[in-house]
Coordinates of C-alpha atoms and ligand atoms in Angstrom, one line a residue:
M1361 CA -103.3 -108.7 -85.3
A1362 CA -100.3 -107.1 -87.1
V1363 CA -100.2 -103.4 -88.1
T1364 CA -98.0 -102.1 -90.6
T1365 CA -97.4 -98.8 -92.3
N1366 CA -96.4 -97.9 -95.8
S1367 CA -94.9 -94.5 -95.7
V1368 CA -94.9 -94.4 -99.5
H1369 CA -98.6 -94.9 -100.2
M1370 CA -99.3 -93.2 -96.9
C1371 CA -101.7 -96.0 -95.8
S1372 CA -101.9 -98.3 -93.0
H1373 CA -103.1 -101.8 -93.0
I1374 CA -104.9 -104.0 -90.2
M1375 CA -104.2 -107.7 -91.0
V1376 CA -105.8 -110.7 -89.4
A1377 CA -104.2 -113.7 -90.1
K1378 CA -105.5 -117.2 -89.2
T1379 CA -104.8 -121.0 -90.5
T1380 CA -107.0 -123.0 -92.6
P1381 CA -107.7 -126.3 -92.5
K1382 CA -107.0 -127.0 -96.0
T1383 CA -103.1 -125.9 -95.5
P1384 CA -100.6 -125.3 -93.3
S1385 CA -100.3 -121.8 -94.6
F1386 CA -101.9 -118.7 -93.4
N1387 CA -105.2 -117.1 -94.1
F1388 CA -105.0 -113.4 -94.3
Y1389 CA -107.7 -110.9 -93.9
E1390 CA -106.0 -107.7 -94.2
N1391 CA -108.0 -104.7 -93.4
S1392 CA -106.1 -101.3 -93.9
V1393 CA -107.5 -98.1 -93.4
S1394 CA -106.5 -94.9 -95.1
G1395 CA -104.9 -91.7 -93.1
V1396 CA -106.2 -89.6 -95.8
A1397 CA -109.4 -87.5 -94.4
C1398 CA -111.6 -87.2 -97.5
N1399 CA -114.8 -88.0 -96.1
G1400 CA -117.5 -87.0 -98.7
R1401 CA -115.1 -85.2 -100.6
K1402 CA -113.2 -85.9 -104.1
L1403 CA -109.8 -87.6 -103.5
K1404 CA -106.9 -85.5 -104.0
R1405 CA -104.6 -86.2 -106.7
N1406 CA -101.9 -88.5 -106.4
V1407 CA -103.3 -89.6 -103.0
F1408 CA -103.2 -93.5 -102.9
C1409 CA -105.0 -95.1 -99.9
G1410 CA -105.9 -98.5 -99.9
V1411 CA -108.1 -101.0 -97.9
Q1412 CA -107.5 -104.4 -98.4
A1413 CA -109.0 -107.6 -97.3
M1414 CA -107.6 -110.5 -98.7
V1415 CA -108.0 -114.5 -98.1
Q1416 CA -104.7 -116.2 -99.1
V1417 CA -104.7 -120.1 -99.3
G1418 CA -101.6 -121.8 -100.1
L1419 CA -98.4 -120.2 -101.2
E1420 CA -97.3 -117.7 -104.0
D1421 CA -95.4 -118.9 -106.7
S1422 CA -94.3 -117.6 -110.1
E1423 CA -97.2 -118.7 -112.0
S1424 CA -98.9 -115.1 -112.0
V1425 CA -96.0 -113.5 -112.5
R1426 CA -95.2 -115.5 -115.5
K1427 CA -98.5 -115.2 -116.6
L1428 CA -98.1 -111.2 -116.6
R1429 CA -98.3 -110.3 -119.8
V1430 CA -99.0 -106.8 -121.7
L1431 CA -102.4 -107.1 -123.2
E1432 CA -103.5 -105.2 -126.4
G1433 CA -106.2 -102.7 -126.4
N1434 CA -108.6 -105.3 -126.3
L1435 CA -111.7 -103.9 -123.9
E1436 CA -115.1 -104.6 -124.7
L1437 CA -117.3 -101.9 -124.0
D1438 CA -120.8 -101.5 -125.1
V1439 CA -121.0 -98.7 -127.9
A1440 CA -124.1 -97.3 -126.4
L1441 CA -122.7 -97.3 -123.1
E1442 CA -119.7 -95.8 -124.0
R1443 CA -121.6 -92.8 -125.8
E1444 CA -123.9 -92.3 -122.6
L1445 CA -120.7 -92.2 -120.7
R1446 CA -119.3 -89.4 -122.7
E1447 CA -122.3 -87.7 -122.8
K1448 CA -123.4 -87.7 -119.2
G1449 CA -120.0 -88.8 -117.3
F1450 CA -119.8 -91.3 -114.5
L1451 CA -122.4 -90.0 -112.2
G1452 CA -124.9 -89.6 -115.0
L1453 CA -124.8 -93.3 -116.2
R1454 CA -128.2 -95.1 -115.8
K1455 CA -128.0 -97.7 -113.3
T1456 CA -131.6 -99.6 -113.9
K1457 CA -131.2 -101.9 -116.9
L1458 CA -134.0 -102.0 -119.3
V1459 CA -135.4 -105.4 -120.9
C1460 CA -137.6 -105.0 -124.1
T1461 CA -139.9 -107.7 -125.5
V1462 CA -139.2 -108.1 -129.3
G1463 CA -142.0 -108.7 -131.3
P1464 CA -143.3 -108.0 -135.0
T1465 CA -142.8 -103.9 -134.7
C1466 CA -139.2 -104.3 -133.5
S1467 CA -137.6 -107.5 -135.0
S1468 CA -135.7 -106.3 -137.8
L1469 CA -131.7 -105.3 -137.8
E1470 CA -132.3 -101.8 -138.0
D1471 CA -134.8 -101.7 -135.2
L1472 CA -133.1 -103.8 -132.9
E1473 CA -130.0 -101.7 -133.6
R1474 CA -132.3 -98.7 -132.7
L1475 CA -133.2 -100.3 -129.4
A1476 CA -129.9 -101.1 -128.4
L1477 CA -128.6 -97.6 -129.0
G1478 CA -131.5 -96.4 -126.9
G1479 CA -130.3 -98.7 -123.9
M1480 CA -131.6 -102.0 -124.4
N1481 CA -129.7 -104.4 -122.2
V1482 CA -131.5 -107.5 -122.5
A1483 CA -133.8 -108.3 -125.5
R1484 CA -136.9 -110.8 -124.4
L1485 CA -138.6 -113.3 -126.7
N1486 CA -142.0 -114.3 -125.6
M1487 CA -142.0 -118.0 -126.8
C1488 CA -146.0 -117.7 -126.7
H1489 CA -146.1 -116.2 -129.7
N1490 CA -144.6 -116.6 -133.3
T1491 CA -142.6 -119.3 -134.9
R1492 CA -139.1 -120.7 -133.8
E1493 CA -137.8 -119.6 -136.8
W1494 CA -138.9 -116.0 -136.2
H1495 CA -137.0 -116.2 -132.6
C1496 CA -134.0 -117.7 -134.2
D1497 CA -133.7 -114.8 -136.7
V1498 CA -134.2 -112.4 -134.0
I1499 CA -131.5 -113.8 -131.7
R1500 CA -129.1 -113.8 -134.4
N1501 CA -129.7 -110.4 -135.3
I1502 CA -128.7 -109.4 -131.8
K1503 CA -125.7 -111.7 -131.8
R1504 CA -124.7 -109.9 -135.2
L1505 CA -125.1 -106.4 -133.5
N1506 CA -123.1 -107.5 -130.8
E1507 CA -120.4 -109.2 -132.7
E1508 CA -120.3 -106.3 -135.6
K1509 CA -121.3 -103.3 -134.1
G1510 CA -120.0 -103.6 -130.5
F1511 CA -123.3 -103.8 -128.6
C1512 CA -123.7 -105.9 -125.4
V1513 CA -127.3 -106.8 -125.6
S1514 CA -128.1 -110.2 -123.7
V1515 CA -131.1 -112.6 -125.0
M1516 CA -133.8 -114.0 -122.7
I1517 CA -136.4 -116.5 -123.7
D1518 CA -139.7 -116.4 -121.9
T1519 CA -141.5 -119.6 -121.9
E1520 CA -145.0 -120.1 -122.5
G1521 CA -145.9 -122.3 -119.6
S1522 CA -149.0 -123.7 -118.7
Q1523 CA -152.2 -121.6 -117.6
I1524 CA -155.6 -122.0 -118.1
H1525 CA -156.8 -119.1 -120.5
V1526 CA -159.7 -118.4 -123.2
V1527 CA -159.0 -120.2 -126.6
D1528 CA -158.6 -117.4 -128.9
H1529 CA -160.5 -118.1 -132.1
G1530 CA -159.2 -115.3 -134.2
S1531 CA -162.4 -113.3 -133.4
P1532 CA -162.4 -109.7 -133.2
S1533 CA -159.7 -108.3 -130.7
S1534 CA -162.6 -107.9 -128.0
V1535 CA -165.8 -109.2 -127.2
K1536 CA -168.3 -107.0 -125.2
V1537 CA -170.0 -108.9 -122.2
E1538 CA -173.3 -107.2 -120.9
E1539 CA -174.1 -107.3 -117.4
G1540 CA -176.9 -109.9 -116.7
S1541 CA -175.9 -112.0 -119.9
V1542 CA -175.3 -115.8 -119.4
W1543 CA -172.3 -117.2 -120.9
L1544 CA -171.3 -120.9 -121.5
F1545 CA -167.7 -121.6 -120.3
T1546 CA -166.6 -125.1 -121.5
A1547 CA -163.4 -127.2 -122.7
R1548 CA -165.5 -128.5 -125.7
K1549 CA -163.8 -127.6 -128.7
F1550 CA -165.8 -125.6 -131.4
D1551 CA -165.0 -124.0 -134.6
G1552 CA -165.0 -120.1 -135.1
S1553 CA -166.7 -117.7 -132.4
R1554 CA -170.1 -118.7 -131.1
P1555 CA -172.3 -116.3 -129.3
L1556 CA -172.2 -116.2 -125.4
T1557 CA -169.7 -119.1 -125.7
V1558 CA -166.0 -119.2 -124.2
Q1559 CA -163.8 -122.2 -124.7
A1560 CA -161.1 -122.8 -122.1
N1561 CA -157.6 -124.3 -122.9
D1562 CA -157.7 -127.1 -120.3
E1563 CA -160.4 -129.7 -119.6
G1564 CA -159.7 -129.4 -115.7
F1565 CA -160.5 -125.6 -115.8
S1566 CA -163.6 -125.9 -113.7
E1567 CA -162.4 -129.0 -111.2
G1568 CA -163.4 -127.9 -107.7
I1569 CA -165.7 -125.1 -108.8
K1570 CA -168.9 -124.8 -107.2
V1571 CA -172.0 -123.0 -107.8
G1572 CA -171.9 -119.4 -106.0
D1573 CA -168.2 -119.1 -107.1
E1574 CA -167.2 -115.6 -108.7
L1575 CA -165.0 -115.9 -111.9
V1576 CA -163.0 -113.1 -112.8
I1577 CA -161.6 -112.2 -116.2
D1578 CA -158.0 -110.8 -116.6
G1579 CA -157.9 -109.4 -113.1
G1580 CA -161.3 -107.4 -113.5
M1581 CA -162.2 -106.9 -117.2
A1582 CA -165.5 -108.6 -116.5
C1583 CA -166.7 -110.4 -113.6
F1584 CA -169.3 -113.6 -113.6
E1585 CA -171.2 -115.8 -111.1
V1586 CA -171.3 -119.4 -111.5
I1587 CA -174.8 -120.4 -111.9
E1588 CA -174.7 -124.0 -112.9
K1589 CA -172.4 -126.4 -113.5
I1590 CA -173.3 -129.7 -115.7
G1591 CA -170.0 -131.9 -116.0
S1592 CA -167.2 -129.5 -116.6
D1593 CA -169.2 -126.9 -118.2
L1594 CA -169.9 -123.8 -116.3
H1595 CA -172.9 -121.4 -116.9
C1596 CA -172.2 -118.0 -115.9
R1597 CA -174.0 -114.7 -115.3
C1598 CA -172.1 -111.5 -115.7
S1599 CA -172.3 -109.5 -112.6
D1600 CA -169.9 -106.6 -113.7
S1601 CA -169.8 -106.0 -117.4
G1602 CA -166.5 -105.3 -119.5
L1603 CA -164.6 -107.2 -122.2
F1604 CA -163.2 -110.5 -123.4
L1605 CA -159.6 -110.0 -124.9
P1606 CA -157.7 -112.6 -126.8
G1607 CA -156.5 -115.3 -124.9
A1608 CA -158.0 -113.8 -121.4
K1609 CA -157.1 -115.5 -118.3
F1610 CA -159.5 -116.5 -115.7
S1611 CA -159.3 -117.0 -112.1
F1612 CA -162.4 -118.3 -109.5
W1613 CA -163.1 -116.6 -106.2
R1614 CA -164.8 -117.6 -103.2
D1615 CA -165.8 -115.5 -100.3
G1616 CA -162.9 -113.0 -101.4
R1617 CA -160.2 -115.5 -101.6
L1618 CA -158.7 -117.0 -104.7
V1619 CA -159.7 -120.5 -105.4
Q1620 CA -156.5 -122.1 -105.6
R1621 CA -156.4 -125.4 -107.7
N1622 CA -153.7 -128.0 -108.0
H1623 CA -154.3 -128.5 -111.7
E1624 CA -152.2 -131.1 -113.4
L1625 CA -150.6 -128.6 -115.9
P1626 CA -146.8 -128.8 -115.4
T1627 CA -144.7 -125.7 -115.1
L1628 CA -142.8 -126.8 -118.3
S1629 CA -144.9 -128.2 -121.0
E1630 CA -143.2 -130.3 -124.1
K1631 CA -143.0 -127.3 -126.1
D1632 CA -141.6 -125.5 -123.3
W1633 CA -138.6 -128.0 -123.3
A1634 CA -138.3 -127.6 -126.8
D1635 CA -138.1 -124.1 -126.7
I1636 CA -135.3 -124.3 -124.1
E1637 CA -133.5 -126.7 -126.3
F1638 CA -134.0 -124.4 -129.0
G1639 CA -132.9 -121.6 -127.0
I1640 CA -129.5 -123.6 -125.6
S1641 CA -128.5 -124.2 -129.3
E1642 CA -128.8 -120.6 -130.1
G1643 CA -126.8 -119.4 -126.9
I1644 CA -129.1 -117.4 -125.1
D1645 CA -128.3 -115.9 -121.6
F1646 CA -131.5 -116.1 -119.5
V1647 CA -134.5 -118.4 -119.3
A1648 CA -137.3 -116.7 -117.4
M1649 CA -139.8 -119.6 -116.3
S1650 CA -143.5 -118.6 -116.4
F1651 CA -145.8 -119.8 -113.8
V1652 CA -143.2 -121.1 -111.5
N1653 CA -144.6 -122.6 -108.5
D1654 CA -141.8 -124.0 -106.2
A1655 CA -138.2 -123.9 -106.1
D1656 CA -137.9 -127.7 -107.3
S1657 CA -139.0 -126.7 -110.9
I1658 CA -136.2 -124.2 -111.0
R1659 CA -133.6 -126.5 -109.4
N1660 CA -134.7 -129.1 -112.1
L1661 CA -134.3 -126.8 -115.1
K1662 CA -131.0 -125.5 -113.6
N1663 CA -129.5 -129.2 -113.7
Y1664 CA -131.0 -129.8 -116.7
I1665 CA -129.2 -126.7 -118.3
S1666 CA -125.9 -127.8 -116.8
T1667 CA -125.9 -131.2 -118.4
K1668 CA -127.0 -129.6 -121.7
S1669 CA -125.2 -126.3 -122.2
S1670 CA -121.4 -126.1 -121.8
R1671 CA -122.1 -122.2 -121.2
P1672 CA -123.9 -121.3 -118.1
I1673 CA -127.5 -120.0 -118.7
R1674 CA -129.3 -118.0 -116.2
V1675 CA -132.9 -119.3 -115.0
L1676 CA -135.2 -116.7 -113.8
A1677 CA -138.4 -117.1 -112.0
K1678 CA -141.4 -115.4 -113.0
I1679 CA -143.6 -114.4 -110.0
E1680 CA -147.2 -114.5 -111.4
S1681 CA -149.4 -116.7 -109.1
L1682 CA -150.2 -116.8 -105.5
E1683 CA -148.5 -119.7 -105.0
S1684 CA -145.2 -118.4 -106.0
L1685 CA -145.8 -115.5 -103.6
Q1686 CA -146.5 -118.0 -100.8
K1687 CA -142.8 -119.7 -101.5
L1688 CA -141.3 -116.4 -102.4
E1689 CA -137.8 -116.9 -100.6
E1690 CA -137.3 -120.5 -101.6
I1691 CA -137.9 -119.5 -105.0
V1692 CA -135.9 -116.6 -105.2
E1693 CA -133.1 -118.4 -103.4
A1694 CA -133.3 -121.3 -106.0
S1695 CA -133.0 -118.8 -109.1
D1696 CA -130.6 -116.6 -110.7
G1697 CA -133.2 -113.9 -111.0
I1698 CA -136.7 -112.8 -110.4
M1699 CA -139.3 -111.3 -112.9
V1700 CA -142.3 -109.6 -111.0
A1701 CA -144.9 -110.4 -114.0
R1702 CA -147.5 -107.9 -112.7
G1703 CA -149.8 -108.8 -115.7
D1704 CA -150.6 -112.8 -114.4
L1705 CA -150.1 -111.9 -111.0
G1706 CA -153.0 -109.2 -111.3
V1707 CA -155.2 -112.2 -112.2
E1708 CA -154.5 -114.2 -109.0
I1709 CA -154.0 -111.4 -106.4
P1710 CA -156.4 -108.1 -106.1
L1711 CA -154.9 -105.2 -108.0
E1712 CA -154.5 -103.2 -105.0
K1713 CA -152.1 -105.6 -103.6
I1714 CA -149.6 -105.0 -106.7
P1715 CA -147.6 -102.3 -105.4
T1716 CA -146.7 -103.5 -102.0
V1717 CA -146.4 -107.0 -103.2
Q1718 CA -143.9 -105.5 -105.9
G1719 CA -142.2 -103.7 -103.3
E1720 CA -141.7 -106.8 -101.0
I1721 CA -140.2 -109.0 -103.8
V1722 CA -137.8 -106.5 -104.8
Y1723 CA -136.6 -106.1 -101.3
V1724 CA -136.4 -109.6 -100.7
C1725 CA -134.2 -110.2 -103.8
R1726 CA -132.0 -107.5 -102.7
Q1727 CA -131.5 -109.3 -99.4
L1728 CA -130.6 -112.5 -100.9
N1729 CA -128.7 -110.9 -103.9
K1730 CA -130.7 -111.7 -106.9
P1731 CA -131.4 -109.3 -109.7
V1732 CA -135.1 -108.6 -110.1
I1733 CA -137.0 -107.0 -113.2
V1734 CA -140.3 -105.2 -112.7
A1735 CA -142.6 -106.2 -115.5
S1736 CA -145.9 -105.4 -117.5
Q1737 CA -147.9 -102.3 -118.4
L1738 CA -145.2 -100.0 -117.5
L1739 CA -145.9 -97.7 -120.2
E1740 CA -149.0 -99.4 -121.4
S1741 CA -150.7 -96.4 -123.0
M1742 CA -147.7 -95.9 -125.2
V1743 CA -148.5 -99.2 -127.2
E1744 CA -151.1 -96.5 -128.9
Y1745 CA -149.6 -93.0 -128.4
P1746 CA -146.2 -91.6 -128.5
T1747 CA -146.5 -90.3 -124.9
P1748 CA -147.3 -91.7 -121.4
T1749 CA -149.8 -91.0 -119.1
R1750 CA -148.1 -89.3 -115.8
A1751 CA -149.6 -91.9 -113.8
E1752 CA -147.1 -94.5 -115.6
V1753 CA -144.2 -92.4 -115.3
A1754 CA -145.0 -92.4 -111.6
D1755 CA -145.3 -96.2 -111.6
V1756 CA -141.7 -96.4 -113.6
S1757 CA -140.3 -93.7 -111.0
E1758 CA -141.5 -96.0 -108.1
A1759 CA -140.1 -99.2 -109.3
V1760 CA -136.6 -97.3 -109.6
R1761 CA -136.9 -95.8 -106.2
Q1762 CA -137.6 -99.5 -104.9
Y1763 CA -134.1 -99.9 -106.4
A1764 CA -135.1 -102.9 -108.9
D1765 CA -132.5 -104.0 -111.1
A1766 CA -134.3 -103.8 -114.2
L1767 CA -137.6 -102.5 -115.7
M1768 CA -139.3 -104.4 -118.9
L1769 CA -141.3 -103.1 -121.6
S1770 CA -143.9 -105.8 -123.3
A1771 CA -146.4 -104.7 -125.9
E1772 CA -145.0 -101.5 -125.9
S1773 CA -141.9 -102.7 -127.6
A1774 CA -143.5 -105.8 -129.1
I1775 CA -146.3 -104.6 -131.0
G1776 CA -146.4 -100.8 -130.1
L1777 CA -145.3 -98.2 -132.8
Y1778 CA -143.6 -96.1 -130.2
G1779 CA -141.3 -98.7 -128.9
H1780 CA -137.9 -96.8 -129.0
K1781 CA -139.9 -93.8 -127.4
A1782 CA -141.0 -95.7 -124.5
L1783 CA -137.4 -97.1 -124.0
A1784 CA -136.6 -93.2 -124.1
V1785 CA -139.1 -92.6 -121.4
L1786 CA -137.7 -95.5 -119.0
Q1787 CA -134.1 -94.2 -119.8
M1788 CA -135.2 -90.5 -118.6
A1789 CA -137.5 -91.5 -115.8
S1790 CA -134.9 -93.8 -114.3
S1791 CA -132.0 -91.5 -114.8
R1792 CA -134.0 -88.7 -113.0
M1793 CA -135.2 -91.1 -110.1
E1794 CA -131.8 -92.3 -109.4
S1795 CA -130.2 -89.0 -109.2
W1796 CA -133.1 -87.9 -106.8
S1797 CA -132.6 -91.0 -105.0
R1798 CA -128.9 -90.3 -104.7
E1799 CA -129.5 -86.9 -103.4
E1800 CA -132.0 -88.0 -100.8
N1801 CA -129.6 -90.9 -99.6
Q1802 CA -126.6 -87.9 -98.9
Q1803 CA -128.8 -86.5 -96.8
S1804 CA -130.0 -89.1 -94.8
F1805 CA -126.7 -91.1 -95.2
L1806 CA -126.3 -92.5 -91.6
E1807 CA -130.1 -93.6 -91.5
Q1808 CA -129.7 -95.7 -94.6
R1809 CA -131.2 -99.1 -94.4
Q1810 CA -128.2 -101.2 -93.7
L1811 CA -128.0 -104.8 -95.6
G1812 CA -128.0 -107.5 -93.0
V1813 CA -124.9 -109.6 -93.1
S1814 CA -126.9 -112.7 -94.4
L1815 CA -125.4 -114.4 -97.4
P1816 CA -123.1 -117.7 -97.0
D1817 CA -120.2 -115.9 -98.5
R1818 CA -119.9 -113.5 -95.5
I1819 CA -116.6 -112.2 -96.2
A1820 CA -117.2 -111.2 -100.0
E1821 CA -120.4 -109.5 -98.6
Q1822 CA -118.6 -107.8 -95.7
I1823 CA -116.0 -106.5 -98.3
C1824 CA -118.4 -105.4 -100.6
N1825 CA -120.6 -103.6 -98.1
S1826 CA -117.3 -101.7 -97.0
A1827 CA -116.2 -101.0 -100.3
V1828 CA -119.4 -99.4 -101.3
E1829 CA -119.4 -97.3 -98.3
I1830 CA -115.9 -96.0 -98.9
A1831 CA -116.6 -95.5 -102.4
N1832 CA -119.8 -93.3 -101.4
N1833 CA -117.9 -91.6 -98.6
L1834 CA -114.7 -90.8 -101.0
A1835 CA -117.0 -89.8 -104.0
V1836 CA -114.8 -92.0 -106.1
D1837 CA -115.7 -91.7 -109.8
A1838 CA -116.1 -95.5 -110.4
I1839 CA -115.8 -98.9 -108.6
F1840 CA -113.6 -101.5 -110.7
V1841 CA -114.2 -105.2 -109.8
F1842 CA -112.4 -107.9 -111.4
T1843 CA -114.6 -111.2 -111.1
N1844 CA -114.6 -114.5 -112.8
H1845 CA -118.3 -115.5 -112.2
G1846 CA -119.7 -111.9 -111.4
H1847 CA -120.3 -112.7 -107.4
M1848 CA -118.5 -109.6 -106.2
A1849 CA -119.9 -107.5 -108.7
S1850 CA -123.4 -108.4 -107.7
L1851 CA -122.4 -108.0 -104.2
L1852 CA -121.4 -104.6 -105.0
S1853 CA -124.3 -103.8 -106.8
R1854 CA -126.6 -104.9 -104.1
N1855 CA -125.1 -102.1 -102.1
R1856 CA -126.6 -99.4 -104.8
P1857 CA -123.4 -97.5 -104.8
N1858 CA -123.4 -93.8 -106.1
P1859 CA -120.7 -94.5 -108.5
P1860 CA -120.9 -96.9 -111.4
I1861 CA -119.8 -100.5 -111.0
F1862 CA -117.4 -101.6 -114.0
A1863 CA -117.1 -105.3 -113.8
F1864 CA -114.3 -106.9 -115.7
T1865 CA -114.5 -110.6 -116.5
D1866 CA -112.7 -113.1 -118.8
D1867 CA -116.0 -115.0 -118.9
E1868 CA -118.6 -114.2 -121.6
S1869 CA -121.4 -115.7 -119.9
T1870 CA -120.7 -113.7 -116.9
R1871 CA -120.7 -110.9 -118.8
M1872 CA -123.8 -111.3 -120.5
A1873 CA -125.3 -112.2 -117.2
L1874 CA -124.4 -109.0 -115.5
N1875 CA -126.2 -107.1 -117.9
L1876 CA -129.3 -107.4 -115.7
Q1877 CA -127.8 -105.9 -112.3
W1878 CA -128.0 -102.6 -111.3
G1879 CA -125.3 -100.1 -111.9
V1880 CA -123.0 -102.8 -113.4
T1881 CA -121.1 -102.5 -116.6
P1882 CA -119.7 -105.6 -117.6
L1883 CA -116.9 -105.6 -119.5
L1884 CA -114.8 -108.4 -121.4
V1885 CA -111.1 -108.6 -120.7
D1886 CA -108.1 -111.2 -120.3
L1887 CA -107.8 -111.3 -116.8
L1888 CA -104.5 -112.2 -115.1
D1889 CA -103.7 -113.8 -111.8
D1890 CA -101.9 -110.7 -110.8
V1891 CA -104.3 -108.0 -109.1
E1892 CA -102.0 -105.3 -109.5
A1893 CA -101.7 -106.0 -113.2
N1894 CA -105.2 -106.1 -114.0
I1895 CA -105.4 -102.7 -112.2
K1896 CA -102.7 -101.3 -114.2
V1897 CA -104.1 -102.9 -117.6
T1898 CA -107.6 -101.9 -117.1
I1899 CA -107.0 -98.4 -115.9
S1900 CA -104.7 -97.8 -119.1
L1901 CA -107.3 -99.3 -121.2
V1902 CA -110.2 -97.3 -119.8
K1903 CA -107.8 -94.2 -119.8
S1904 CA -107.3 -94.8 -123.4
K1905 CA -110.6 -94.6 -124.3
G1906 CA -110.7 -91.4 -122.8
L1907 CA -113.1 -92.7 -120.1
V1908 CA -111.0 -91.6 -116.9
K1909 CA -108.7 -88.8 -116.9
E1910 CA -105.8 -87.7 -114.7
G1911 CA -107.2 -87.0 -111.0
D1912 CA -110.3 -89.2 -111.5
S1913 CA -110.5 -91.8 -108.5
V1914 CA -111.7 -95.4 -108.8
L1915 CA -112.1 -97.8 -106.0
V1916 CA -110.8 -101.5 -106.8
V1917 CA -112.4 -104.8 -105.7
S1918 CA -111.2 -108.1 -106.7
D1919 CA -112.6 -111.6 -106.3
V1920 CA -110.3 -113.5 -108.9
T1921 CA -109.0 -116.9 -107.9
T1922 CA -105.7 -117.7 -109.2
T1923 CA -105.1 -121.1 -110.8
I1924 CA -105.1 -124.6 -109.1
S1925 CA -101.6 -124.8 -109.0
T1926 CA -101.6 -121.5 -107.0
P1927 CA -104.7 -121.8 -105.0
L1928 CA -104.6 -117.9 -104.1
A1929 CA -107.9 -116.1 -103.6
F1930 CA -107.6 -112.4 -103.3
Q1931 CA -110.6 -110.5 -102.1
S1932 CA -109.1 -106.7 -101.9
I1933 CA -110.2 -103.4 -102.0
Q1934 CA -108.2 -100.5 -103.1
V1935 CA -108.4 -97.0 -104.1
K1936 CA -106.5 -95.6 -106.8
T1937 CA -106.3 -91.9 -108.4
I1938 CA -105.4 -91.9 -111.9
D1939 CA -101.9 -90.4 -112.6
Ligands
ATP319 N1 -142.7 -112.6 -130.8 C1 -144.1 -112.0 -130.8 N2 -144.9 -112.0 -131.9 C2 -146.3 -111.4 -131.8 N3 -146.7 -110.7 -131.1 C3 -146.1 -110.5 -129.7 C4 -144.4 -111.2 -130.0 N4 -144.1 -111.0 -128.5 C5 -145.0 -110.2 -128.0 N5 -146.4 -109.9 -128.6 C6 -147.1 -109.0 -128.4 O1 -147.2 -108.3 -127.3 C7 -148.2 -108.4 -126.2 C8 -147.4 -108.3 -124.8 O2 -146.2 -108.9 -124.9 P1 -145.8 -110.0 -123.7 O3 -144.9 -111.1 -124.3 O4 -145.0 -109.2 -122.7 O5 -147.0 -110.7 -123.2 P2 -147.6 -110.8 -121.7 O6 -149.1 -111.6 -121.8 O7 -147.1 -109.8 -120.8 O8 -146.7 -112.1 -121.3 P3 -146.8 -113.5 -120.9 O9 -147.3 -114.2 -121.8 O10 -145.3 -114.0 -120.5 O11 -147.6 -113.5 -119.5 C9 -148.9 -109.9 -126.5 O12 -149.8 -109.9 -125.9 C10 -148.3 -110.1 -127.9 O13 -149.7 -109.3 -128.8
PYR320 C1 -144.4 -110.5 -117.9 C2 -145.8 -111.4 -117.7 O1 -145.5 -112.5 -117.9 C3 -146.6 -111.2 -117.0 O2 -146.6 -109.9 -116.5 O3 -147.7 -111.7 -116.7
K321 K1 -144.4 -116.2 -121.6
MG322 MG1 -147.1 -113.9 -117.6

């Protein structure tokens, strides 16, 4: 262990050096602790204190010095965010990300721009609906807004997937089901609507189903008892009256448990593969995979994408079946993120379990460092009305309090008339809950739930955990992170720090992927191999935009690895006061 002091900067360093098997030279783990007492208070102006943890593999050469060049003012910052930053300041920046499903009522360039200005971070296209041409136009409109108007909105396609549901015959939007009425459920095709008859989309829909089983529509819209089975046809008596909506989903229950069936439907149908192909060619950022039941399907898709697309596309697993819940950890581990698809999940698990299951999924995602979206019916009443119910606002706030990375609008934005208002409600409710949580954390600082050291890259994980603790204690204005693939940025986000995280990357797909991570503002810049130069350049760029001013302090974390000729991996933390 070596201890050095640096009188100019008034900071002390603790260094741990060890040799690596790769090279005869040193591996440094350097830690320095500030001598400045500023716990919980703002840093004093002109004080520089540094904590560095650095891993050095190999020898330094002049390459990084040669590459050091002056950058022009090419900082790409989302215009909506820039506006929010000017209005609310660093601490007021919303941390929870917002996903909007794009549908007929918000697909024009003007509507999309309005959503982007309203804080949409990711646009979701549900491939269940509409034509590929329609989706193509939407994607191109979003790319146009990004390129021409300076937004940073990522694109997600959501696969149709295969699930047993009622075939929609274009009949009225809902059909009433009276208690005691007897209905035929069949896979046989018929034209138009027939009274008391329901067509299922798959022949295997009644496989393994017995007389006496309960048939539940859409998680409780109506309930039936199976009274007769002839071939694959089921005769069912309505035991709890209700409604059939178009495309209703059904589930079978026996002795209070879901009857799980290994029907032959693949997770990705031929149409899904074609949609993914289309998405790759249009340069999408995320694929959300519907009805994932195991980690293999995620790994297959990721492998496929890596052979087909030169640009990484993140694969999100939608948790919407009992089976996916039973294999939650392996699915989370295999995926690049998760969507809690509460709509379909509510068909397979009792509704009263949804809040706790949601909490568990969010928790597991955070432990395993994967972004998580809470989706479906957040503000359902706003499909029709310009104001949400109080209960909906409470639901949104609970998801924010659980520290989900993102919230999602479905029909509210896709077919509702008040999509932009619904987005504003998410924006306001999440900002409010975030600041409340921050105050709550401040008061119970020491009791804060600690994240375990559990990830494979323990050095980076430790550095980020410490960095966030320092950032919160020093009440710095912002955290800057230099990152090639977003790893350190996501590890910082995982700690849900008080200050916003500005992630500087030179990789466009990393930038778009980070759009889904709590508290991260991703920025595209040319990164240099020289950490000090990156700090200097980005601070001056951000300063030139008037976003930081003299006396502000930023904590800087870096995981930028230098070129192969100089295999130098720096993972460092520094705190800088703007002068
Ligand atoms: N591109 C679109 N074109 C037409 N209608 C759409 C489109 N996208 C969504 N909708 C409408 O909005 C409603 C809600 O959309 P969403 O895609 O979230 O459905 P969902 O049933 O929650 O998702 P999933 O099918 O993945 O389970 C849909 O029922 C559909 O009526
Ligand atoms: C979003 C989605 O797929 C669901 O809630 O079912
Ligand atoms: K879908
Ligand atoms: Mg679904």
